[in-house]
Amino acid sequence: MAAHLSSGRVNLTALREAGRRELREFLDKCAGSKAIVWDEYLTGPFGLIAQYSLLKEHEVEKMFTLKPGRLPQADVRNIIFFVRPRLELMDIITDNVRREDRGRSPQRDFHILFVPRRSLLCEQWLKEQGVLGSFIHREQYSLDLIPFDGDLLSMESESAFKECYLESDQTSLYHAAKGLMTLQALYGTIPQIFGKGECARHVANMMIRMKREFPGSQNSIFPVFDTLLLLDRNVDLLTPLATQLTYEGLIDEIYGIQNTYVKLPPEKFAPKKQGEGGKDLPTEPKKLQLNSAEELYAEIRDKNFNAVGSVLSKKAKIISAAFEERHHAKTVGEIKQFVSQLPHMQAARSSLANHTSIAELIKDITIAIGFYSFPTASEDFFDNLTVEQEFMSGIDTDKVNNYIEDCIAQKHSLIKILRLVCLQSVCNNGLKQKVLDHYKREILQTYGYEHILTLNNLEKAGLLKLQTGGRNNYPTIRKTLRLWMDDVNEQNPNDISYVYSGYAPLSVRLAQLLARPGWRSIEEVLKMLPGPHFEERQQLPTGLQKKRQHGENRVTLVFFLGGVTYAEIAALRFLSQMEDGGTEYVIATTKLINGTTWIKSLMEKLEPAPF
């Protein structure tokens, strides 16, 4: 079921299995039949740990979504609430419990499982509402790091960036440290820790302290990871704002990937029957799972979208030729061999059909070259991309941009406007007072004054700021770290800049330079970026020091605190696959993000007061 989790250098099935074991232990404490009431946000992450079949084995008979009112009818002994520790959810649970028919027989037992931690505040709230005593078990389930793929882990903490950089709340950093301690318990102590940024420093300090306070946690497992690199998202604010141009990145930008699943418009996936025209088109979105368990997706997901068409074209010819083989099968043995290959061939054909449809959907919105006829694409996407690339290469970042003004006048999506204005601000190390005031005034007058809080949040996060007297360091950083490459090869890339068709993600360039030649070579640039940079060494027990075989790659875990994009993941996978790279990367993060979801998490809705 989870073969894709064991396909990389690090077998992440062990982490998934540890999560499943903890879940089974809790379910077995609640003897008898069960119904789970889910906090809707948790269903996706939990689906990556345990399928319904596992819950069924432990007497879970019904599942409901947490909502106010009376709980649905269920002839079960136990009702278990799986919830995040949030006060607004406690109000709903209180309502559910109060409406329970106490006269019914047999009586149902209530239990609550806080994810990822118990909260005294929430329990106190339930106590004040007079329902705390109704819960027989009140426990926590540490869903810290969830394996998404063979080289990818996420905490799926949607508000981590906001908590860390706006509210100075270090809760998600504590969970990151705890998740890393769990990883070390399963995969051995990580000998070297490097970091850049304030949050990175906090996480490293917490890890060292946890190790000191729980000396028993020192294990005698041979270390799988050689290095841990902790990176603050605010060290590289630019990358998530730009439009990702890898296949997976564009799917996420346009349709949004949630816990490895994407919902797509159904019309491209309708089976075409002759003579039926457009009759009975499906109306339900097409839901697909996207991970490396699917051979074709693993091959194309990290490619620049302009290189995807030729791969799909080649695959179509190979599959077509494979099906033609049936005409040449003469003997019983040959027919038998063809039949045995049929399920795999049919799966490959279905996969190709799905990804050809997805590529067509993306092509309708973007601009693609090669396999498809040249653009029927949206001009707006191309104009948007042109402005982004001008900013990233340092062109006209210090004045009001005409395209942004036009977009505001035409009332384009506010998130699109904010992404562009923030991108300009980051690439210019802040905007001049006159330019900043102009943008703010235009946005507030066009989209409404309730967005003043959002603008304030973006300023606090450092995404939108006033240029102070200091010089603009971005051109120096861009040149020293080679963040902009003019001669990018999208079809057969030789540099990570292919993921943004010219821009090399700053975060990934830092990881690349750490591996070779080391950060000492860029000491001056590191000082220009926010937060401290540091190195820690963790002592390994005797006999566990790694003796590297000739030609064996190092394994580095890169942990993004505040979110990571699919384009950055693609760039790190590209580095892992380089023949002379010498390093393989596993990626961990607080949340998988894109520019839209990231900006959305910082937006504040000012509701009018009720009269």
Coordinates of C-alpha atoms in Angstrom, one line a residue:
M1 CA 0.0 0.0 0.0
A2 CA 2.8 2.4 0.9
A3 CA 5.6 1.1 -1.4
H4 CA 6.4 4.6 -2.5
L5 CA 7.5 5.5 1.1
S6 CA 10.3 2.9 1.0
S7 CA 11.6 3.7 -2.5
G8 CA 14.1 6.4 -1.4
R9 CA 17.4 6.2 0.5
V10 CA 15.4 6.6 3.8
N11 CA 12.6 4.1 4.3
L12 CA 9.8 6.3 5.7
T13 CA 7.5 3.4 6.1
A14 CA 8.9 3.0 9.7
L15 CA 7.7 6.5 10.5
R16 CA 4.2 5.8 9.1
E17 CA 4.1 2.5 11.0
A18 CA 5.0 4.3 14.3
G19 CA 2.0 6.6 13.7
R20 CA -0.3 3.7 13.0
R21 CA 0.8 1.9 16.1
E22 CA 0.1 4.9 18.3
L23 CA -3.4 5.2 16.7
R24 CA -4.2 1.5 17.2
E25 CA -3.2 1.7 20.9
F26 CA -5.5 4.6 21.5
L27 CA -8.5 3.0 19.7
D28 CA -8.0 -0.2 21.7
K29 CA -8.4 1.7 24.9
C30 CA -11.9 2.5 24.0
A31 CA -13.4 -1.0 24.2
G32 CA -16.4 -1.8 22.0
S33 CA -17.9 -0.3 18.8
K34 CA -16.8 3.3 17.9
A35 CA -17.8 6.3 15.8
I36 CA -15.2 9.0 15.1
V37 CA -16.2 12.6 14.8
W38 CA -13.5 14.4 12.7
D39 CA -12.2 17.9 12.7
E40 CA -12.4 18.2 8.9
Y41 CA -8.9 19.6 8.6
L42 CA -7.4 16.4 10.0
T43 CA -9.0 13.9 7.7
G44 CA -6.5 14.5 4.9
P45 CA -3.3 14.1 7.0
F46 CA -4.8 11.1 8.8
G47 CA -5.6 9.5 5.5
L48 CA -1.8 9.4 4.8
I49 CA -1.2 7.5 8.0
A50 CA -4.2 5.1 8.2
Q51 CA -6.8 4.0 5.7
Y52 CA -10.4 3.3 6.7
S53 CA -9.6 -0.5 6.7
L54 CA -7.3 0.0 9.7
L55 CA -9.9 1.9 11.6
K56 CA -12.5 -0.8 10.7
E57 CA -10.2 -3.5 12.2
H58 CA -10.4 -1.7 15.5
E59 CA -14.2 -1.5 15.6
V60 CA -14.7 1.9 14.0
E61 CA -18.2 1.6 12.4
K62 CA -19.1 5.2 11.6
M63 CA -17.3 8.5 10.8
F64 CA -18.8 12.0 11.0
T65 CA -17.6 15.5 10.4
L66 CA -17.6 17.8 13.4
K67 CA -20.4 20.3 13.1
P68 CA -22.8 22.1 15.6
G69 CA -26.1 20.4 16.5
R70 CA -27.0 16.9 17.4
L71 CA -24.7 14.1 16.5
P72 CA -26.0 11.8 13.8
Q73 CA -27.6 8.5 14.8
A74 CA -25.1 5.7 15.4
D75 CA -25.6 2.5 17.3
V76 CA -22.1 2.5 18.9
R77 CA -20.6 2.3 22.4
N78 CA -18.0 5.0 22.0
I79 CA -17.9 8.5 20.4
I80 CA -14.3 9.7 19.8
F81 CA -13.6 13.3 18.8
F82 CA -10.4 13.8 16.8
V83 CA -9.7 17.5 17.0
R84 CA -7.0 20.2 16.9
P85 CA -6.7 22.1 20.2
R86 CA -8.8 25.2 19.2
L87 CA -11.4 27.0 21.3
E88 CA -13.9 27.4 18.4
L89 CA -13.9 23.6 18.0
M90 CA -14.5 23.1 21.8
D91 CA -17.7 25.2 21.4
I92 CA -19.0 22.7 18.8
I93 CA -18.0 19.7 20.9
T94 CA -19.8 21.2 23.9
D95 CA -22.9 21.6 21.8
N96 CA -22.7 18.0 20.5
V97 CA -22.3 16.6 24.1
R98 CA -25.1 18.7 25.6
R99 CA -27.5 17.6 22.9
E100 CA -26.8 13.9 23.6
D101 CA -29.8 12.1 24.8
R102 CA -28.9 11.0 28.3
G103 CA -31.9 8.9 28.6
R104 CA -30.9 6.6 25.8
S105 CA -29.8 3.1 26.5
P106 CA -27.2 1.8 26.4
Q107 CA -25.3 5.0 27.3
R108 CA -22.5 6.1 24.9
D109 CA -19.0 7.0 26.2
F110 CA -17.2 10.1 25.0
H111 CA -13.5 10.4 24.4
I112 CA -11.3 13.2 22.9
L113 CA -8.0 12.9 21.1
F114 CA -6.2 16.2 20.7
V115 CA -3.9 16.4 17.6
P116 CA -1.0 17.1 17.9
R117 CA -1.1 18.0 21.6
R118 CA -3.4 18.3 24.6
S119 CA -4.3 21.8 25.6
L120 CA -5.0 23.0 29.1
L121 CA -6.8 26.0 27.8
C122 CA -9.2 23.8 25.8
E123 CA -9.8 21.4 28.7
Q124 CA -10.4 24.4 31.0
W125 CA -12.9 25.7 28.5
L126 CA -14.7 22.3 28.4
K127 CA -14.7 22.3 32.2
E128 CA -16.3 25.8 32.4
Q129 CA -19.0 24.6 30.0
G130 CA -19.7 21.7 32.3
V131 CA -18.9 18.9 29.8
L132 CA -15.2 17.9 30.7
G133 CA -16.4 15.1 33.0
S134 CA -18.2 13.5 30.1
F135 CA -14.9 12.4 28.5
I136 CA -13.5 9.2 29.8
H137 CA -10.2 9.4 27.8
R138 CA -8.6 12.8 27.1
E139 CA -5.4 12.2 25.2
Q140 CA -3.1 13.5 22.6
Y141 CA -1.8 12.1 19.3
S142 CA 1.5 13.5 18.1
L143 CA 1.0 13.8 14.4
D144 CA 4.2 15.8 14.0
L145 CA 5.8 14.7 10.7
I146 CA 3.6 12.9 8.1
P147 CA 5.3 11.0 5.3
F148 CA 3.9 12.3 2.0
D149 CA 6.4 10.5 -0.3
G150 CA 9.6 8.6 -0.2
D151 CA 11.6 11.8 0.3
L152 CA 9.0 14.2 1.7
L153 CA 7.6 14.9 5.2
S154 CA 5.2 17.6 6.3
M155 CA 3.6 18.6 9.6
E156 CA 0.7 20.2 7.7
S157 CA 0.5 23.0 10.3
E158 CA -1.4 25.6 8.3
S159 CA -0.7 28.6 10.5
A160 CA 3.0 27.9 11.3
F161 CA 4.4 30.8 9.4
K162 CA 1.9 33.3 10.8
E163 CA 2.4 31.9 14.4
C164 CA 6.2 32.2 14.1
Y165 CA 6.6 35.5 12.3
L166 CA 3.5 37.5 13.3
E167 CA 2.4 36.2 16.7
S168 CA 5.8 35.1 18.1
D169 CA 4.2 31.8 19.0
Q170 CA 6.8 29.0 19.0
T171 CA 4.4 26.1 19.4
S172 CA 4.9 24.8 15.9
L173 CA 8.7 25.1 16.4
Y174 CA 8.3 22.9 19.5
H175 CA 6.5 20.3 17.4
A176 CA 9.1 20.5 14.7
A177 CA 11.8 19.8 17.3
K178 CA 9.7 16.9 18.7
G179 CA 9.2 15.5 15.2
L180 CA 12.9 15.6 14.6
M181 CA 13.5 13.8 17.9
T182 CA 11.1 11.1 16.8
L183 CA 13.0 10.8 13.5
Q184 CA 16.3 10.5 15.4
A185 CA 14.7 7.7 17.6
L186 CA 13.8 5.8 14.4
Y187 CA 16.8 6.6 12.1
G188 CA 19.6 7.4 14.5
T189 CA 21.2 10.7 15.8
I190 CA 22.0 13.2 13.1
P191 CA 25.7 14.1 13.6
Q192 CA 25.7 17.6 12.0
I193 CA 23.1 20.3 12.3
F194 CA 23.4 23.5 10.2
G195 CA 20.8 26.3 10.3
K196 CA 20.0 29.8 9.1
G197 CA 17.4 32.1 10.8
E198 CA 15.9 32.8 14.2
C199 CA 13.4 29.9 14.1
A200 CA 16.1 27.5 13.0
R201 CA 18.2 28.5 16.0
H202 CA 15.2 28.0 18.3
V203 CA 14.5 24.5 16.9
A204 CA 18.2 23.4 17.2
N205 CA 18.3 24.7 20.8
M206 CA 15.0 22.8 21.7
M207 CA 16.5 19.6 20.2
I208 CA 19.7 19.9 22.2
R209 CA 17.7 20.6 25.3
M210 CA 15.3 17.6 24.7
K211 CA 18.3 15.4 24.2
R212 CA 19.8 16.6 27.5
E213 CA 16.6 16.3 29.5
F214 CA 15.9 12.8 28.1
P215 CA 19.2 11.1 28.1
G216 CA 17.5 7.7 27.5
S217 CA 16.5 9.0 24.0
Q218 CA 20.2 8.5 22.9
N219 CA 19.8 5.4 20.7
S220 CA 22.3 2.9 19.3
I221 CA 20.9 3.0 15.8
F222 CA 23.4 3.6 13.0
P223 CA 22.6 7.1 11.7
V224 CA 20.8 7.3 8.3
F225 CA 21.1 11.1 8.0
D226 CA 24.5 12.7 7.9
T227 CA 23.3 16.3 8.1
L228 CA 20.2 18.3 9.1
L229 CA 19.8 21.7 7.5
L230 CA 17.2 24.0 9.2
L231 CA 16.0 26.9 7.1
D232 CA 13.7 29.7 8.0
R233 CA 11.1 30.6 5.4
N234 CA 11.9 34.3 6.0
V235 CA 15.5 33.8 4.9
D236 CA 14.0 33.4 1.4
L237 CA 10.7 35.2 1.1
L238 CA 11.0 35.6 -2.7
T239 CA 10.7 31.9 -3.9
P240 CA 7.1 31.2 -2.8
L241 CA 5.8 34.4 -4.3
A242 CA 7.0 33.5 -7.8
T243 CA 4.9 31.2 -10.0
Q244 CA 6.2 27.7 -10.0
L245 CA 6.9 26.3 -13.5
T246 CA 7.3 22.6 -12.8
Y247 CA 4.5 20.2 -13.7
E248 CA 3.6 19.5 -10.0
G249 CA 4.1 23.1 -9.1
L250 CA 1.7 24.3 -11.8
I251 CA -0.9 21.8 -10.7
D252 CA -0.6 23.1 -7.2
E253 CA -0.7 26.8 -8.4
I254 CA -3.8 26.3 -10.5
Y255 CA -5.8 23.6 -8.7
G256 CA -4.2 23.2 -5.3
I257 CA -2.9 19.8 -4.1
Q258 CA -4.3 18.8 -0.7
N259 CA -2.6 15.9 1.1
T260 CA -1.4 14.4 -2.2
Y261 CA -4.9 14.7 -3.8
V262 CA -6.0 17.1 -6.5
K263 CA -9.6 17.9 -7.7
L264 CA -9.8 18.8 -11.3
P265 CA -12.5 20.0 -13.7
P266 CA -14.2 16.8 -15.0
E267 CA -14.9 17.6 -18.6
K268 CA -11.4 16.6 -19.9
F269 CA -11.7 13.2 -18.2
A270 CA -15.1 12.2 -19.7
P271 CA -14.8 9.1 -21.8
K272 CA -15.4 10.1 -25.4
K273 CA -18.0 7.9 -27.1
Q274 CA -18.8 8.3 -30.8
G275 CA -21.9 10.0 -31.8
E276 CA -22.9 11.2 -28.3
G277 CA -21.5 14.7 -28.5
G278 CA -21.4 16.4 -25.2
K279 CA -24.2 14.4 -23.6
D280 CA -24.1 13.6 -19.9
L281 CA -20.8 15.3 -19.0
P282 CA -19.7 14.5 -15.4
T283 CA -20.3 17.3 -12.9
E284 CA -18.3 15.9 -10.0
P285 CA -14.6 17.0 -9.9
K286 CA -12.1 14.4 -10.9
K287 CA -10.1 13.4 -7.8
L288 CA -6.6 12.0 -8.3
Q289 CA -3.8 11.0 -6.0
L290 CA -0.4 12.3 -7.0
N291 CA 2.7 10.6 -5.6
S292 CA 5.6 8.5 -6.8
A293 CA 3.6 5.3 -6.6
E294 CA 2.5 6.2 -10.1
E295 CA 5.5 5.6 -12.4
L296 CA 4.7 8.3 -15.0
Y297 CA 3.9 11.0 -12.4
A298 CA 7.3 10.2 -10.7
E299 CA 9.0 10.8 -14.0
I300 CA 7.3 14.1 -15.0
R301 CA 6.3 15.9 -11.8
D302 CA 9.7 17.7 -11.3
K303 CA 10.2 18.6 -15.0
N304 CA 9.6 22.2 -16.3
F305 CA 6.2 22.2 -17.9
N306 CA 7.7 22.9 -21.3
A307 CA 9.5 19.6 -21.1
V308 CA 6.4 17.5 -20.2
G309 CA 4.8 17.3 -23.6
S310 CA 7.6 15.5 -25.3
V311 CA 7.7 12.9 -22.5
L312 CA 4.0 12.2 -22.8
S313 CA 4.3 12.0 -26.6
K314 CA 7.1 9.3 -26.3
K315 CA 5.1 7.4 -23.6
A316 CA 2.1 7.3 -25.9
K317 CA 4.2 5.8 -28.7
I318 CA 5.7 3.2 -26.4
I319 CA 2.3 2.1 -24.9
S320 CA 0.7 2.0 -28.4
A321 CA 3.6 -0.2 -29.6
A322 CA 3.2 -2.5 -26.5
F323 CA -0.5 -3.0 -27.3
E324 CA 0.3 -3.7 -30.9
E325 CA 2.4 -6.7 -29.7
R326 CA -0.8 -8.7 -29.2
H327 CA -1.0 -9.1 -33.0
H328 CA 2.4 -10.8 -33.1
A329 CA 1.7 -13.2 -30.2
K330 CA 1.4 -16.5 -32.0
T331 CA 2.3 -19.3 -29.5
V332 CA 0.4 -20.0 -26.2
G333 CA 3.6 -18.9 -24.3
E334 CA 3.6 -15.5 -26.1
I335 CA -0.1 -15.0 -25.5
K336 CA 0.3 -15.9 -21.8
Q337 CA 3.2 -13.4 -21.5
F338 CA 1.2 -10.7 -23.1
V339 CA -1.8 -11.3 -20.8
S340 CA 0.4 -11.2 -17.7
Q341 CA 1.7 -7.8 -18.8
L342 CA -1.8 -6.5 -19.6
P343 CA -2.8 -5.0 -16.1
H344 CA 0.5 -3.0 -16.0
M345 CA 0.0 -1.8 -19.6
Q346 CA -3.7 -0.8 -18.9
A347 CA -2.6 1.1 -15.7
A348 CA 0.1 2.9 -17.8
R349 CA -2.5 3.8 -20.5
S350 CA -4.9 5.1 -17.9
S351 CA -2.1 7.1 -16.2
L352 CA -1.0 8.6 -19.6
A353 CA -4.6 9.6 -20.4
N354 CA -5.0 11.3 -17.0
H355 CA -1.7 13.3 -17.3
T356 CA -2.4 14.2 -20.9
S357 CA -5.8 15.7 -19.7
I358 CA -4.1 17.5 -16.8
A359 CA -1.4 18.9 -19.2
E360 CA -4.2 20.1 -21.6
L361 CA -6.0 21.9 -18.7
I362 CA -2.7 23.6 -17.7
K363 CA -1.9 24.5 -21.3
D364 CA -5.3 26.3 -21.6
I365 CA -4.2 28.6 -18.7
T366 CA -0.4 28.8 -19.4
I367 CA 2.0 28.9 -22.2
A368 CA 3.6 25.6 -23.4
I369 CA 5.9 24.8 -26.2
G370 CA 6.7 21.5 -28.0
F371 CA 4.2 18.7 -28.0
Y372 CA 1.2 21.0 -28.0
S373 CA 0.4 23.6 -30.7
F374 CA 1.8 27.0 -29.6
P375 CA -0.3 28.9 -27.2
T376 CA -3.9 29.0 -27.1
A377 CA -2.7 30.2 -23.7
S378 CA -3.8 33.0 -21.6
E379 CA -1.9 36.2 -22.3
D380 CA -2.5 37.3 -18.8
F381 CA -0.5 34.3 -17.4
F382 CA 2.4 35.2 -19.7
D383 CA 2.3 39.0 -18.8
N384 CA 2.2 38.0 -15.1
L385 CA 5.3 35.8 -15.6
T386 CA 7.1 38.5 -17.5
V387 CA 6.7 41.0 -14.7
E388 CA 7.8 38.4 -12.1
Q389 CA 10.9 37.6 -14.1
E390 CA 11.8 41.3 -14.6
F391 CA 11.6 41.8 -10.8
M392 CA 13.7 38.7 -10.1
S393 CA 16.4 39.7 -12.6
G394 CA 16.4 43.3 -11.1
I395 CA 14.6 45.3 -13.8
D396 CA 12.4 48.3 -12.7
T397 CA 11.9 47.2 -9.1
D398 CA 12.0 50.7 -7.7
K399 CA 9.0 52.3 -9.3
V400 CA 5.2 51.7 -9.7
N401 CA 4.7 48.9 -12.1
N402 CA 2.2 49.6 -15.0
Y403 CA 1.0 46.0 -15.2
I404 CA 0.2 45.9 -11.4
E405 CA -1.7 49.2 -11.8
D406 CA -3.7 47.8 -14.7
C407 CA -4.5 44.6 -12.8
I408 CA -5.8 46.6 -9.8
A409 CA -7.9 48.8 -12.2
Q410 CA -9.4 45.6 -13.7
K411 CA -10.0 44.2 -10.2
H412 CA -7.9 41.1 -10.7
S413 CA -7.7 38.6 -7.8
L414 CA -6.4 40.5 -4.7
I415 CA -4.0 37.6 -3.9
K416 CA -2.4 37.9 -7.3
I417 CA -1.9 41.7 -6.7
L418 CA -0.4 41.1 -3.3
R419 CA 2.0 38.4 -4.6
L420 CA 3.3 40.8 -7.2
V421 CA 3.6 43.8 -4.9
C422 CA 5.4 41.7 -2.3
L423 CA 7.7 40.2 -4.9
Q424 CA 8.7 43.7 -6.0
S425 CA 9.2 44.7 -2.4
V426 CA 11.4 41.7 -1.6
C427 CA 13.5 42.1 -4.9
N428 CA 14.1 45.8 -4.0
N429 CA 14.7 45.3 -0.3
G430 CA 11.6 47.4 0.4
L431 CA 9.7 50.0 -1.6
K432 CA 10.2 53.8 -1.6
Q433 CA 7.6 55.6 0.6
K434 CA 5.9 57.1 -2.5
V435 CA 5.6 53.7 -4.3
L436 CA 4.4 51.8 -1.2
D437 CA 1.8 54.5 -0.4
H438 CA 0.6 54.4 -3.9
Y439 CA 0.1 50.7 -4.0
K440 CA -1.6 50.7 -0.6
R441 CA -4.0 53.4 -1.5
E442 CA -4.9 51.7 -4.8
I443 CA -5.5 48.4 -3.1
L444 CA -7.6 49.8 -0.3
Q445 CA -9.7 52.0 -2.6
T446 CA -10.3 49.1 -5.1
Y447 CA -10.7 46.1 -2.8
G448 CA -12.0 47.7 0.4
Y449 CA -10.6 49.2 3.5
E450 CA -11.1 45.9 5.5
H451 CA -7.8 44.7 3.9
I452 CA -5.8 47.2 5.9
L453 CA -5.1 44.4 8.5
T454 CA -3.8 42.1 5.7
L455 CA -1.4 44.8 4.5
N456 CA -0.3 45.3 8.1
N457 CA 0.3 41.5 8.4
L458 CA 2.4 41.5 5.2
E459 CA 4.5 44.4 6.6
K460 CA 5.0 42.6 9.9
A461 CA 6.1 39.4 8.1
G462 CA 8.7 41.5 6.1
L463 CA 7.0 40.8 2.7
L464 CA 5.9 44.4 2.2
K465 CA 8.2 47.0 3.6
L466 CA 9.5 50.5 3.4
Q467 CA 13.0 50.8 2.0
T468 CA 15.0 52.4 4.8
G469 CA 18.3 54.3 4.3
G470 CA 20.3 51.1 3.8
R471 CA 21.3 49.9 0.3
N472 CA 19.5 47.2 -1.6
N473 CA 21.4 44.0 -1.0
Y474 CA 19.3 41.9 -3.4
P475 CA 21.5 42.5 -6.5
T476 CA 24.6 41.4 -4.5
I477 CA 22.8 38.3 -3.2
R478 CA 21.5 37.5 -6.7
K479 CA 25.0 37.8 -8.4
T480 CA 26.9 36.0 -5.6
L481 CA 24.5 33.1 -5.3
R482 CA 23.8 33.0 -9.1
L483 CA 20.0 33.3 -8.5
W484 CA 19.3 34.4 -12.1
M485 CA 20.4 32.4 -15.1
D486 CA 19.8 33.8 -18.6
D487 CA 20.7 30.6 -20.5
V488 CA 18.4 28.1 -18.7
N489 CA 17.8 24.7 -20.4
E490 CA 14.3 23.7 -19.6
Q491 CA 14.4 20.4 -21.6
N492 CA 17.7 19.0 -20.2
P493 CA 18.5 21.2 -17.3
N494 CA 22.0 21.5 -15.8
D495 CA 21.0 23.9 -13.0
I496 CA 18.2 24.2 -10.4
S497 CA 17.0 27.5 -12.1
Y498 CA 14.9 25.4 -14.5
V499 CA 12.1 25.1 -11.9
Y500 CA 11.3 28.8 -12.4
S501 CA 12.6 29.2 -16.0
G502 CA 15.6 31.3 -14.9
Y503 CA 15.4 31.9 -11.2
A504 CA 17.2 29.5 -8.9
P505 CA 15.4 29.3 -5.5
L506 CA 17.6 31.0 -2.9
S507 CA 16.8 28.4 -0.2
V508 CA 17.9 25.5 -2.4
R509 CA 21.0 27.3 -3.6
L510 CA 22.0 27.6 0.1
A511 CA 21.5 23.8 0.5
Q512 CA 23.6 23.2 -2.6
L513 CA 26.4 25.5 -1.5
L514 CA 26.4 24.0 2.0
A515 CA 27.1 20.5 0.5
R516 CA 29.9 21.9 -1.7
P517 CA 32.0 24.0 -1.1
G518 CA 30.5 24.9 2.3
W519 CA 29.0 28.1 3.7
R520 CA 32.4 29.6 4.5
S521 CA 32.6 30.5 0.9
I522 CA 29.5 32.7 1.1
E523 CA 30.0 34.1 4.6
E524 CA 29.4 37.7 3.5
V525 CA 26.1 36.9 1.8
L526 CA 24.8 34.9 4.7
K527 CA 25.3 38.0 6.9
M528 CA 23.0 40.0 4.5
L529 CA 20.2 37.4 4.9
P530 CA 18.0 37.6 8.1
G531 CA 18.8 35.7 11.2
P532 CA 21.9 33.9 12.5
H533 CA 23.7 31.0 10.8
F534 CA 25.2 28.3 12.9
E535 CA 26.6 24.8 13.1
E536 CA 26.1 22.2 15.9
R537 CA 27.6 18.7 16.3
Q538 CA 25.8 15.9 18.1
Q539 CA 28.1 13.3 19.6
L540 CA 27.5 9.8 18.4
P541 CA 27.9 6.8 20.7
T542 CA 31.1 4.8 20.2
G543 CA 31.0 2.5 17.2
L544 CA 28.2 4.4 15.4
Q545 CA 30.5 6.8 13.4
K546 CA 29.8 6.3 9.8
K547 CA 32.5 5.0 7.5
R548 CA 31.5 6.0 4.0
Q549 CA 31.9 3.5 1.2
H550 CA 33.6 4.8 -1.9
G551 CA 31.1 6.6 -4.1
E552 CA 28.3 6.5 -1.4
N553 CA 26.3 9.7 -1.2
R554 CA 25.7 11.7 1.9
V555 CA 22.0 12.1 3.1
T556 CA 20.9 15.5 4.1
L557 CA 17.5 16.3 5.7
V558 CA 16.4 19.9 4.8
F559 CA 13.7 21.2 7.1
F560 CA 11.8 24.3 5.9
L561 CA 10.3 26.2 8.9
G562 CA 7.3 28.2 7.6
G563 CA 6.6 26.2 4.4
V564 CA 8.1 24.8 1.2
T565 CA 6.9 24.9 -2.4
Y566 CA 6.8 22.0 -4.9
A567 CA 9.3 23.9 -7.1
E568 CA 11.9 23.9 -4.3
I569 CA 11.2 20.2 -3.7
A570 CA 11.8 19.6 -7.4
A571 CA 15.1 21.6 -7.3
L572 CA 16.3 19.5 -4.3
R573 CA 15.4 16.2 -6.1
F574 CA 17.3 17.5 -9.1
L575 CA 20.4 18.0 -6.9
S576 CA 19.9 14.5 -5.5
Q577 CA 20.0 13.0 -9.0
M578 CA 23.1 14.8 -10.2
E579 CA 25.8 12.3 -10.9
D580 CA 28.6 14.3 -9.3
G581 CA 26.4 15.8 -6.6
G582 CA 27.5 13.5 -3.7
T583 CA 24.3 14.4 -1.6
E584 CA 20.8 13.0 -1.5
Y585 CA 18.1 15.1 0.0
V586 CA 15.0 14.3 2.1
I587 CA 12.7 17.3 2.6
A588 CA 10.7 18.1 5.7
T589 CA 8.5 21.2 6.3
T590 CA 5.8 22.7 8.6
K591 CA 3.5 23.0 5.5
L592 CA 3.4 22.5 1.8
I593 CA 2.6 25.9 0.3
N594 CA 2.3 28.0 -2.8
G595 CA 2.2 31.7 -3.1
T596 CA -1.6 31.8 -3.0
T597 CA -2.1 29.6 0.1
W598 CA 0.8 31.4 1.8
I599 CA -0.6 34.9 1.3
K600 CA -4.1 33.6 2.2
S601 CA -2.7 32.4 5.6
L602 CA -1.7 36.0 6.3
M603 CA -4.9 37.6 5.2
E604 CA -7.2 39.0 7.9
K605 CA -10.9 39.4 7.3
L606 CA -12.3 42.5 9.1
E607 CA -15.9 41.7 9.7
P608 CA -18.3 44.6 10.2
A609 CA -19.7 44.9 13.7
P610 CA -23.3 43.5 14.1
F611 CA -25.9 46.2 14.8

